[in-house]
Coordinates of C-alpha atoms in Angstrom, one line a residue:
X142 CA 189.7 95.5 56.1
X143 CA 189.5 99.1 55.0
X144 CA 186.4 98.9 53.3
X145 CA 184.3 97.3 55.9
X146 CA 185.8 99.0 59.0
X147 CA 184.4 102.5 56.7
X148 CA 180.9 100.6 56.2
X149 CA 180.7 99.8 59.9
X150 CA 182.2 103.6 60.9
X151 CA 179.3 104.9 58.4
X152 CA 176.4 102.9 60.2
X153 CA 177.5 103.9 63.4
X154 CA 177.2 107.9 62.8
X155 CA 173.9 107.4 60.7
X156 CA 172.5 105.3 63.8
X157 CA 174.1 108.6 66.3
X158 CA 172.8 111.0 63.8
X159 CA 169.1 109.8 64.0
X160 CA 169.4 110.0 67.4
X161 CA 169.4 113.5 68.7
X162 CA 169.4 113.0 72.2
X163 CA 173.1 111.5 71.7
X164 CA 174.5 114.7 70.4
X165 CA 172.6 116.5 73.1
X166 CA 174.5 114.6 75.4
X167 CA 177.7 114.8 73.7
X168 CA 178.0 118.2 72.9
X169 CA 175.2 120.2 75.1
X170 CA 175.5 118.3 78.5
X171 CA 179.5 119.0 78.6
X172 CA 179.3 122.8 77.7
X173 CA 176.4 123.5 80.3
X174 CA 178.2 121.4 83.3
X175 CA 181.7 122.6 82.3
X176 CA 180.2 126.2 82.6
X177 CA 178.0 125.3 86.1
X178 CA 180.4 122.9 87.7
X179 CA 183.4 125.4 88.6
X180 CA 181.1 128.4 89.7
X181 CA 179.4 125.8 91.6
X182 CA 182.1 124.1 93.1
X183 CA 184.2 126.7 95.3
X184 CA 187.2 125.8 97.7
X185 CA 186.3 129.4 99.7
X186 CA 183.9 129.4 101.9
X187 CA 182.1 132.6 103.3
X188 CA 179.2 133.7 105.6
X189 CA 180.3 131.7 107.7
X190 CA 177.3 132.1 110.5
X191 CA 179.3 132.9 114.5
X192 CA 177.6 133.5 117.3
X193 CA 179.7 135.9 120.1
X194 CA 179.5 135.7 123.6
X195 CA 181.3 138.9 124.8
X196 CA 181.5 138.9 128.7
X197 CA 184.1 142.2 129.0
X198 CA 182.2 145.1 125.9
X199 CA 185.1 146.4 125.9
X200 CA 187.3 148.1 123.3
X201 CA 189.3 145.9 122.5
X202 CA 186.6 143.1 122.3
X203 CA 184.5 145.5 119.6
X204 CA 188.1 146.0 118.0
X205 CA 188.4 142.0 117.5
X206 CA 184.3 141.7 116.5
X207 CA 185.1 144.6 113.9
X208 CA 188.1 142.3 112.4
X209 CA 186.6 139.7 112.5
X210 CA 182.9 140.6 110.8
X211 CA 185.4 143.2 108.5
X212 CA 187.3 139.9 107.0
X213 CA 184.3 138.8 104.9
X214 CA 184.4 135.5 106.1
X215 CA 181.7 135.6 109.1
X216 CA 178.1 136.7 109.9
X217 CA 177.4 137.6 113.5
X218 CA 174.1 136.0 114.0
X219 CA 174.1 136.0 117.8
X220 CA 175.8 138.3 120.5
X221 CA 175.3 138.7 123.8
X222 CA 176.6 137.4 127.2
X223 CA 175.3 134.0 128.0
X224 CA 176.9 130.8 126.5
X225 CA 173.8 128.8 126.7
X226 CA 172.2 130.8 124.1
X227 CA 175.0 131.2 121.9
X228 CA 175.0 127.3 121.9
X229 CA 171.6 126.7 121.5
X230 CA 171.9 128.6 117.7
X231 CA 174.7 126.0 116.8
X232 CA 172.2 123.2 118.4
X233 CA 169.2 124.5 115.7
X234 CA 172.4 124.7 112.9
X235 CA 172.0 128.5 113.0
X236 CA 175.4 129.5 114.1
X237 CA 178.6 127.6 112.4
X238 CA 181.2 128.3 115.9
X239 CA 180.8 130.0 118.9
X240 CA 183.8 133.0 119.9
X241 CA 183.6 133.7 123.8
X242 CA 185.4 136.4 124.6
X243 CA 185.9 136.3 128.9
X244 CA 185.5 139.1 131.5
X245 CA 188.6 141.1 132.2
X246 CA 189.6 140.4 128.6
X247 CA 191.0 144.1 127.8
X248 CA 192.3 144.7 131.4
X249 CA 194.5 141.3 131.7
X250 CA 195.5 142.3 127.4
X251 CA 197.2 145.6 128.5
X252 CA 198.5 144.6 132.3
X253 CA 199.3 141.2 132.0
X254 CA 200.0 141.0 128.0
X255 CA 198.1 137.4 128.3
X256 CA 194.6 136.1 127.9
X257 CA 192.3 133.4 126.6
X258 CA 189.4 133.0 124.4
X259 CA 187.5 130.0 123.8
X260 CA 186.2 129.0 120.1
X261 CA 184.2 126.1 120.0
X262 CA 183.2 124.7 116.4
X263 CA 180.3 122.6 115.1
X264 CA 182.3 119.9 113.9
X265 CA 179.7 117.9 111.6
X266 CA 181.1 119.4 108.3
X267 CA 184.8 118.5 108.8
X268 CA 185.9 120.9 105.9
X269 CA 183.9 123.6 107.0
X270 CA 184.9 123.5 110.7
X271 CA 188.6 123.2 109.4
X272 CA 188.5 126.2 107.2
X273 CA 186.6 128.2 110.0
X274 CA 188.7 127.6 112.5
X275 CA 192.1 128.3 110.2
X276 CA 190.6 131.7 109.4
X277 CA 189.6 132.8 112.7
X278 CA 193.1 131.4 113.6
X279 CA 194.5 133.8 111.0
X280 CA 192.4 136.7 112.1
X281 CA 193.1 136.0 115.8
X282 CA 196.9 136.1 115.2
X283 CA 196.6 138.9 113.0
X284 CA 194.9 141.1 115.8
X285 CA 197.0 139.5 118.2
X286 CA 200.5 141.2 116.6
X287 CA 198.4 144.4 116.5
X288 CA 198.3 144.5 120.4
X289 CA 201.9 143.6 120.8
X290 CA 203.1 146.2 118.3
X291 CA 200.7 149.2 119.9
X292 CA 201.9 148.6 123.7
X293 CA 205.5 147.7 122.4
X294 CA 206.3 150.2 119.5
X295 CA 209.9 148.6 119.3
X296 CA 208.6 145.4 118.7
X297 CA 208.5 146.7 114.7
X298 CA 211.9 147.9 114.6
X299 CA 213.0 144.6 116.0
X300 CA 211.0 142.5 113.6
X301 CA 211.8 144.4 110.4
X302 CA 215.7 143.9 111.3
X303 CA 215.8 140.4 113.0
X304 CA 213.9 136.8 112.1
X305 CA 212.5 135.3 109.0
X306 CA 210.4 136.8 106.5
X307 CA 208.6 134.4 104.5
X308 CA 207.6 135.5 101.0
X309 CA 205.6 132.7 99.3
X310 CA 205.8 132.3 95.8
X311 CA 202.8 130.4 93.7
X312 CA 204.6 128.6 90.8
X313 CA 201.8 128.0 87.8
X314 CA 199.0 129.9 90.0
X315 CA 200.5 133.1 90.3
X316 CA 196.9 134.5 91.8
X317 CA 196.3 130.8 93.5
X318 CA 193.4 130.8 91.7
X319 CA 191.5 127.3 92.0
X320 CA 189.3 127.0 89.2
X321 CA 192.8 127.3 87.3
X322 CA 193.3 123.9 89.1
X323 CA 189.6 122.9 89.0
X324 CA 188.0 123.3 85.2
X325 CA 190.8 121.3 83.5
X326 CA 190.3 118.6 85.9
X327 CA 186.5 118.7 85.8
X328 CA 187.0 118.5 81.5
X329 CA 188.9 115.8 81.8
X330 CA 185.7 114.2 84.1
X331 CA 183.0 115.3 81.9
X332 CA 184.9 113.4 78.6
X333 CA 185.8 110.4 80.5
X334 CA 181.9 110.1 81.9
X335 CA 180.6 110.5 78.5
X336 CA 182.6 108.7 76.3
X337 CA 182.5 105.8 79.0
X338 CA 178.7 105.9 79.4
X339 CA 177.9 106.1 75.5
X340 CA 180.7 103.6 74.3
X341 CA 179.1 100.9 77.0
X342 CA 175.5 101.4 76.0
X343 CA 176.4 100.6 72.5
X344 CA 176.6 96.8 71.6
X345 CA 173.8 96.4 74.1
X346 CA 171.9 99.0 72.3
X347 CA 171.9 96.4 69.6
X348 CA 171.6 93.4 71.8
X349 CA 168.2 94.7 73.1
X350 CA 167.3 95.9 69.3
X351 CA 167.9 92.5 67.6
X352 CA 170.5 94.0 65.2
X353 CA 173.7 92.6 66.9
X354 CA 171.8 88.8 65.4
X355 CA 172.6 90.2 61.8
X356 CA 176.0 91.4 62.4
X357 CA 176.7 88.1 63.9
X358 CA 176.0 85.4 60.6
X359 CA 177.7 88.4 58.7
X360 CA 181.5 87.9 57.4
X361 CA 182.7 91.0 60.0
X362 CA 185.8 90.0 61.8
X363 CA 185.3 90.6 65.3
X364 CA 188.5 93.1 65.5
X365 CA 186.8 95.3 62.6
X366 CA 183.5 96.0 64.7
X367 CA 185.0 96.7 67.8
X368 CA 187.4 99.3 66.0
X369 CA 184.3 99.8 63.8
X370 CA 181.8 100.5 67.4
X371 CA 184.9 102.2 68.8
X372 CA 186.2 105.2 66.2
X373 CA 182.9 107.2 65.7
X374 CA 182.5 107.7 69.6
X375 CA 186.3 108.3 69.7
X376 CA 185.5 111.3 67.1
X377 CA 182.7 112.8 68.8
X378 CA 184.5 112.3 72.0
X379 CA 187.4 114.2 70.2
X380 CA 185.1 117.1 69.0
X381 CA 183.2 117.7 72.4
X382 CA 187.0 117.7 74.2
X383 CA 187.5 120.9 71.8
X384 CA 183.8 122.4 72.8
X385 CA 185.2 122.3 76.3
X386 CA 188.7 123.3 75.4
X387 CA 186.9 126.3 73.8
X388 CA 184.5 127.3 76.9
X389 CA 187.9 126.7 79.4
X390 CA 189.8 128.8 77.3
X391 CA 187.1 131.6 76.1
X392 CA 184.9 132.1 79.6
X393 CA 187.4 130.5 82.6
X394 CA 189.8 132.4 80.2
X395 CA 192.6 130.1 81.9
X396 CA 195.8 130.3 79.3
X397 CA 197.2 127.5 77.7
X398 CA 200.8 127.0 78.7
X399 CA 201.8 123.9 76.9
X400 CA 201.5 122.2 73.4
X401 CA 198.2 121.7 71.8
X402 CA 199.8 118.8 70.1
X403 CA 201.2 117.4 72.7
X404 CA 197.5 117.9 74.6
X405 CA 195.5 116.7 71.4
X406 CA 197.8 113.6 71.7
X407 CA 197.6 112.6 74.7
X408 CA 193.7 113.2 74.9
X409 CA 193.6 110.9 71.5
X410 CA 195.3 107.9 73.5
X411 CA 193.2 108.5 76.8
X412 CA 189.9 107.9 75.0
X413 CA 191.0 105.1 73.1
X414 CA 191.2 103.6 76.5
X415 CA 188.1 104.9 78.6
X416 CA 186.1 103.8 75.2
X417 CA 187.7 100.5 75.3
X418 CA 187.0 99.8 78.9
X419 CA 183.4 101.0 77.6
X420 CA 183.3 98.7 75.1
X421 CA 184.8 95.7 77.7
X422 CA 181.6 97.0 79.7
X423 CA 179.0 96.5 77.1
X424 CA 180.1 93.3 75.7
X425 CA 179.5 91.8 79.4
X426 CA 176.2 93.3 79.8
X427 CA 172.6 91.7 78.5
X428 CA 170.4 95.2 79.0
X429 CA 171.3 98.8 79.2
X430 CA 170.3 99.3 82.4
X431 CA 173.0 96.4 83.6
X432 CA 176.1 98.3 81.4
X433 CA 175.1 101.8 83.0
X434 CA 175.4 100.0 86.5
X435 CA 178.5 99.0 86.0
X436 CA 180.3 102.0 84.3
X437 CA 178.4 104.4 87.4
X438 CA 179.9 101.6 89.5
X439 CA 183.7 102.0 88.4
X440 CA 183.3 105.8 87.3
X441 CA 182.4 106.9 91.1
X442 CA 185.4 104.9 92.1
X443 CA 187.6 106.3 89.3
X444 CA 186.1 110.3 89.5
X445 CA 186.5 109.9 93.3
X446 CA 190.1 108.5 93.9
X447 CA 191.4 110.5 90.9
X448 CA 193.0 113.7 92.6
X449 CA 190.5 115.9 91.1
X450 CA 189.0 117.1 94.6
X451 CA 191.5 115.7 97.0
X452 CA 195.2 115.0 96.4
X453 CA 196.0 111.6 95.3
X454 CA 199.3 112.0 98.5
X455 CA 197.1 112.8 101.2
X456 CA 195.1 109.4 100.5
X457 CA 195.9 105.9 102.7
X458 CA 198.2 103.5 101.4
X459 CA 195.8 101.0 100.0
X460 CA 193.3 103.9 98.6
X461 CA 197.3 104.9 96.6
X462 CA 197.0 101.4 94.7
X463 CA 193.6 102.4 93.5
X464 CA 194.9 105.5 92.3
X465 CA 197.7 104.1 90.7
X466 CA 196.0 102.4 88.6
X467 CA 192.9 104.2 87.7
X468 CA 192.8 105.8 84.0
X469 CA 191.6 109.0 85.4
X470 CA 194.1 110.1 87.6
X471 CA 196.6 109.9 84.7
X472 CA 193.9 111.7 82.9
X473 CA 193.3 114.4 84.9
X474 CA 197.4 115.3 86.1
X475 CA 198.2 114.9 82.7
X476 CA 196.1 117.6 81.2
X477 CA 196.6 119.9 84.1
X478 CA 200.3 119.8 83.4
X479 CA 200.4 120.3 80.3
X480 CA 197.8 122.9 80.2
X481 CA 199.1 124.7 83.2
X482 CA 202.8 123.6 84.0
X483 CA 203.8 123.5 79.9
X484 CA 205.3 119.7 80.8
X485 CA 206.7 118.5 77.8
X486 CA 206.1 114.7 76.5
X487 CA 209.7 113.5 78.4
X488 CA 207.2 114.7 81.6
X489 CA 204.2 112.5 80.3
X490 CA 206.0 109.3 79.6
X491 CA 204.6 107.4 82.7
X492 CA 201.3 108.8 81.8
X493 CA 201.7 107.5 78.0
X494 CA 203.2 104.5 79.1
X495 CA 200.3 103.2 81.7
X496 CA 197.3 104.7 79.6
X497 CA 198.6 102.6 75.7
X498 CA 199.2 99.5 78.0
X499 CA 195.7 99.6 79.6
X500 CA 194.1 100.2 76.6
X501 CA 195.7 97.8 74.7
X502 CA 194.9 95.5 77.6
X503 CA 191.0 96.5 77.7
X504 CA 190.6 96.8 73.8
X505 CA 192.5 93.1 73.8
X506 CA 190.0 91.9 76.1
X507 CA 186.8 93.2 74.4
X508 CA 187.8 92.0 71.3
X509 CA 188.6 88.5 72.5
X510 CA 185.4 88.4 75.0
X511 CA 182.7 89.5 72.3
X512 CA 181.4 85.7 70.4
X513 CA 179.8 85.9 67.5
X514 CA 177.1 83.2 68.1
X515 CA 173.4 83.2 66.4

């Protein structure tokens, strides 16, 4: 069994290595996303573009515009006194929200200690209008306590001896950085794309070629070339996780909190299984253009419902079930905690547990789905 599972190991890297676009892809293609992805890919959102329609010019109204452009956040890129107009640059998309800041507006601040303004947002970008309108909140609020405190002076005495003071504390993101969230999640992606997408293309590499027709009258035990198809990938796979473990480390310079055994382990087992459901892809498939269609079809399902970009709690009950039993969540949390939160393998057990039992399942299948017929 030895001897030909090494025969069939050594045929596959001498059929990657004349193939230099494979290694491209394996080692070149995860270093240059890995470094673009993250910078790419940001949860803060400036320049936001707001158009003002001040109706008072007074000075309190400049005081609020001049906290408001000061934040960083916004770009005026209309002000004046008609509302029409301020709309019509969010109708051509060249204003993001409108602030309209009403007549009276220092007068009623100081004598009557109440007013209004009115922000409306251009709600087509859901997570855009959401962030803009929490940090105008912010800044509103902000500016608001400013008043209170300069016309009632004991207003600070009272607060710094009476209420709550909330001091938030960031466990495992001291700085709440979120590429510190972000790159481990997005290495995790990149290893479970390729080593999907090369381990499917494989046996129908050699349908299409003719090959697979001598491999078939041949005395090869159909467990030996799946295991034989499935440990040079899991290898390279192996070597381009450590590429990206270097550039996460060296240029994100994100510290490792955990084991590097205990990581190196658990990546091990989680290829085994995104290979095997690669493999279970390509013995289905007649062409190569059928087995990429149906790994892009699960991978968008898997990348998108993994809790890389949007927490797997905040999803509906039935989109939960997906989650719970797709490979890449347990992919993803499992290298974020123990790259980030030091978990220890008592923490990973449910990870372990679900990712050997699937790909025991999927290598099963493969193995008992491929026929050896002429």
């Amino acid at each position: 069994m030895f001897r030909t599972l090494s025969i069939l190991i050594k045929k596959e890297f001498l059929q990657i290595f004349r193939n230099k676009s494979i290694l491209a892809i394996i080692f070149v293609m995860p270093v240059l996303q890995l470094v673009i992805l993250p910078l790419a890919a940001n949860y803060e959102i400036k320049d936001i573009k707001i158009a003002i329609v001040d109706h008072d010019k007074s000075t309190q109204s400049r005081e609020l515009i001049r906290k408001i452009t000061a934040s960083g956040y916004f770009k005026i890129v209309d002000y004046g006194e008609i509302y029409n107009a301020a709309y019509h640059q969010i109708e051509n998309d060249k204003a993001d929200l409108i602030l309209e800041i009403p007549n009276h507006f220092e007068k009623n601040i100081v004598r009557e200690n109440n007013e209004k303004i009115l922000v409306a947002i251009n709600a087509i970008n859901g997570t855009k209008a959401g962030l803009s309108a929490s940090y105008l909140g912010q800044i509103l609020q902000n500016y608001n306590q400013q008043i209170q405190l300069q016309m009632n002076p004991e207003l600070e005495r009272a607060k710094k001896i009476s209420g709550l003071e909330i001091v938030p504390t960031f466990w495992f993101n001291k700085n709440y950085n979120y590429r510190l969230s972000l790159v481990p999640g997005i290495l995790a992606f990149l290893v479970t794309l390729i080593s999907g997408y090369l381990a499917a293309l494989n046996i129908v590499q050699e349908k299409e070629s003719g090959t697979i027709e001598q491999i078939n009258v041949s005395p090869i035990k159909k467990r030996d070339f799946i295991l034989g198809k499935l440990i040079p990938f899991w290898i390279l796979a192996m070597i381009a996780f450590t590429v990206g473990l270097f550039v996460t480390i060296f240029i994100y310079k994100i510290q490792m909190q955990g084991s590097f055994l205990l990581l190196y382990g658990f990546i091990s087992v989680y290829l085994i299984t995104i290979l095997g459901m690669g493999l279970l892809a390509s013995v289905y498939s007649e062409t190569q253009q059928q087995a990429m269609f149906v790994v892009f079809f699960f991978m968008m399902i898997f990348i998108l419902m993994s809790g890389l970009f949007t927490p797997t709690e905040s999803m509906a009950d039935w989109a939960k079930y997906i989650a719970y039993v797709n490979p890449v969540t347990y992919g993803v949390d499992g290298i974020r905690l123990i790259m980030l939160k030091n978990s220890g393998f008592k923490d990973l057990l449910p990870h372990f547990g679900f990712i050997i039992g699937l790909g025991f399942l999927v290598i099963s299948w493969a193995v008992l789905r491929y026929r050896k017929t002429n």
